[in-house]
Amino acid sequence: MHGLRTFVACLVLSCTAVMSPAGAGTVAAAAPPRWSALPVPAAAPAVYVADLAARGPREAWATGSESGPDGPRPVLHRWDGATWSRDATFPGAGQPGRLGKVQFVGDETWVFHHRDGAGEILRRSADGWTVVPLPQTLWYYQDFTAVPGAAWVVGEDDSGLKVLHYDGSRWTAQRAPDGVLSLRGITARSATDAWAWADTAAGAAVLRWDGTTWRDAQVPLPPDSNVYTVLPEPSGRVTIGGSQYADGVNRTYLTTGNGRTWRTTYPPLDNASAEDMVRGPDGALWLPVRSDRAFQSRYARVDGSRTGFSYGPRRTHAIEVQPRALASAGSTLLSFGTVEIYGSKPNLMSERLGG
Amino acid sequence: MARRLLVAALAVAMTLVPVAAADPLTWQHVPVPAQVRPQAGLNEAAATGPERAWAVGTDAVGRTAPGFPLLLRWNGTAWQRQSLPGAAWQGELLSVAATSASEAWAVGRDTAGGTRLLRLDASGWREDRAPRGVAVTKVVAGGGETWLIGSRDGAQALLRRDGRTWRDLPVPPGSVYGLHLLAADDVWAAGSSGAGATVSHWDGQAWQQTVVNGFPRSGVGTVLAVSPTEVWAGGSAGFIGGPVGRPIPPLLMRWNGTEWTRVAVPTDFGGITSLAPSASGGLGWVAVARSQKWGSPGGRPPLVPGPAFLAWDGFAFTPYDEPAVAGEGASSVLTLAPVPGAATVWSVGRAAGPEGTFAPRVLRFG
C-alpha cells in the first residue's frame, strides 16, 4: 500500500512537471527580458527623432534633428554596444538641416540628409563620410531606401511624383504604374526586389519592383485603409502595417504574405501607428504604442494571434516617454525616442530590451 | 504701584494688539507633500477642523497618459499623502465631502469611465459600492444629508444617501453643478439650462427653479444659502460668439427673499468657482478662477491679472491676489473649503506649471 502511494505521488509530481509550460529549471532560465534605460547625449530642444537602424549588437545609428539658431540642425548618434555617442563628423554637421532614414549597404552606412532645402545621401565607409548628391532637387523628399546595388529616393517636384533610382554609378527617374498619385514610403530587400506603398485614385496600394518595372503587387488591403509600412524579410515573408477606418474609428491591421497568399489580422493595438514596426530578435513584431502610464514607455509585441505589452523602465518625473523608432540589434531590441521630464522640454532617450 | 503696572501692561497690550491686527492677512501657499508626483492637480477639499482636512485630485498625469487618484490629508501641520484602499486603479478623485469629523465621502472616475466611491469611517478609507449606472461627479454633505451629483445615460441624476443605499431624487430642468444642503427638505442647487443660469430649491417634494440670469450660456456652479432671505450663487455670465478662450465676465447673483439681483464684483473677467461661508455663517469668500481686469486705458496688455479671492464683509468686497509661486503660474481651478469653527479657509486647485504643464495648488487664508 505504501509502495502504491509512493508510486502515485511520484506519478503526480512527474505529470505536474511535464504539464507545466516550463519546468522549474526552465523558468529561471527563461526569465523575460526587461527594458532598461540607455543614456543618450542631450541635444538642443526641440528634438526630433527620424530613424534608428542597427547593423548588429555593437553598431546602431539614430538620426533626427535639434533646434538651432537658424532652424533645425542634424543630429546623429552612434551606439557601439555599450554607449550612445554623438557623431558630428559628417558633412553638414552643425549646419542647418536634418537627417532621415539610415540604411546599411554592405559595410557602408547611408543616411538621408535634408540640407539647404535639397536632399543628399551621406555615405559612411571605412574611409569616412562622403556625399552622394541627388540628380535634382525635389519639392519634398518622402522616403529613401538603399541596398547593395540600388538606392531609391521618392518625392515630388513641380512635375509631380518622382522615383529616383541610383544603381551605384548614376541616377535615373523610374516610372510608377498608371494611377499612382503619390508614394508614401519605399523599402527594398535587394536591388531587384523593392516595395513601395502608394496612394491611388482607388485608395492605398502596394507596389513592387522586380528589377525591371514597378507594378501593383495586388495586395488585398482592407477597404478604406492606409499603409504605414511594408516589412519584407529575407525569408520571403512580407508584413504590411496600416490603419483601417471603419464604423467611425481607425484600427490597426497587419496584412502578411508568404509568397502565395495574403492574410489580414487586427491585433488589439488601439490604433497604434504601425510605421515603426520591426521584427524583433525573438521573431515577433514589435512596435511602440501610446503609454497609458506617465514615467514609462510602452511597447506592443505581436506574435501570430497573440499580442502582449511591456513597459519601459520607470523614469522619474517623466510625464511623457515616446519611443519613435525600434531596431533589432543582435539579441536585443533597441528603442530611440524622446522623454519629457516635468519642467523641461523633451529630449532624447533610448531603451533596450535584453542585453 | 499695582495700578501703575496694570496701566503700563494695558498700554503695552494696546500697542501690541493694533500691530498684530495691522499685519495684513494674506493667502499663503502651502506645499503639497513630496510624494505627489508630477504632474498633479487637486479638485476639491473638505475640512473638518483646524487639524483635519482632505483634498482630492490626481497625480502622475502624463501628456497623454491618465493619472492616478490622489488623496491628501492635513494633520494640522502639513499635508500628507493618504494611501487608497483596495487595488490600484488609474483615474482621478473628483470630489470630497465630510459628513462629520470622522466620516467623509470621496468620488472619482477610473479610466474606464466607472465611478469610484470611497468612504471614510472610524476604520479608515475604504471603497464603497457606487450606485449602478451613474457617472458621479460630485459629493456634497450638509444638514445631515449626503447627496451625489452625476448623470445616468447622459441625463442629470441626483442621489441622496438613505440609510445604507443611494436613492434617486427628482432633478430640476437642465444641469446641476453645485448644491448647498441645509436639510432633507431645504436644498439649493446651482446650474444652467437653455434659458440661462438657474438656481433651484428643493422642499423635500419638488424643485422650484428660477432662471437667475438669462444671458446665453450663463451658468452658476456654486450656491451658498445663508438664510431664507440671503442666498448667493456664482458662475460665469455667458457669451455670444467670439474666439475660443475669450474671457467671460463672472456672475454673482443674490437672493433677498423676493428676487435675484446681480452683484458687482471687483474683477472684470473670470469664473466664480466657489463660495465659502465665514465663521459666522454669512458669505465669507468668493473664488474667481482666471480672474482678469481691464488694464489702464490704452495700456498693454489690455487685460491684467485680477484678484483670485474676494472677501465679503457684509457690505463690500476686499480683493486678494493669489500668492506668487516660483516656477508656476496662476490657478485655473480654485475650490474653497472653510474650516469649521475657525476663520481659516483652504483653497485647492490646479495652477499652470512649467513648459505647459499643470501643478497642484494649495492656498490657505488665516
XYZ file of C-alpha atoms in Angstrom, chain A residues 291-294 311, chain B residues 37 58-62 64-69 87-93 108-114 116:
32
model
C 1.650 54.549 -22.991
C -1.189 54.597 -20.519
C 1.258 55.447 -17.741
C 3.330 58.544 -17.184
C 6.609 48.882 -20.245
C 4.248 63.074 -8.427
C -4.831 63.208 -9.402
C -1.082 62.826 -9.879
C 1.376 61.186 -12.266
C -0.581 62.521 -15.195
C 1.283 62.215 -18.471
C -1.270 61.575 -22.886
C -1.477 59.062 -20.043
C -4.139 59.337 -17.377
C -3.015 59.814 -13.799
C -3.712 58.109 -10.520
C -6.159 59.104 -7.777
C -6.485 47.520 -5.712
C -4.699 50.251 -7.608
C -6.684 51.961 -10.318
C -5.962 54.787 -12.694
C -8.106 57.868 -12.899
C -8.793 60.749 -10.549
C -10.720 61.706 -7.478
C -13.710 59.535 -8.543
C -13.674 58.192 -12.036
C -11.421 55.470 -13.363
C -10.030 55.300 -16.874
C -12.842 53.024 -17.978
C -15.313 55.749 -17.029
C -16.513 53.902 -13.951
C -15.329 55.086 -7.729
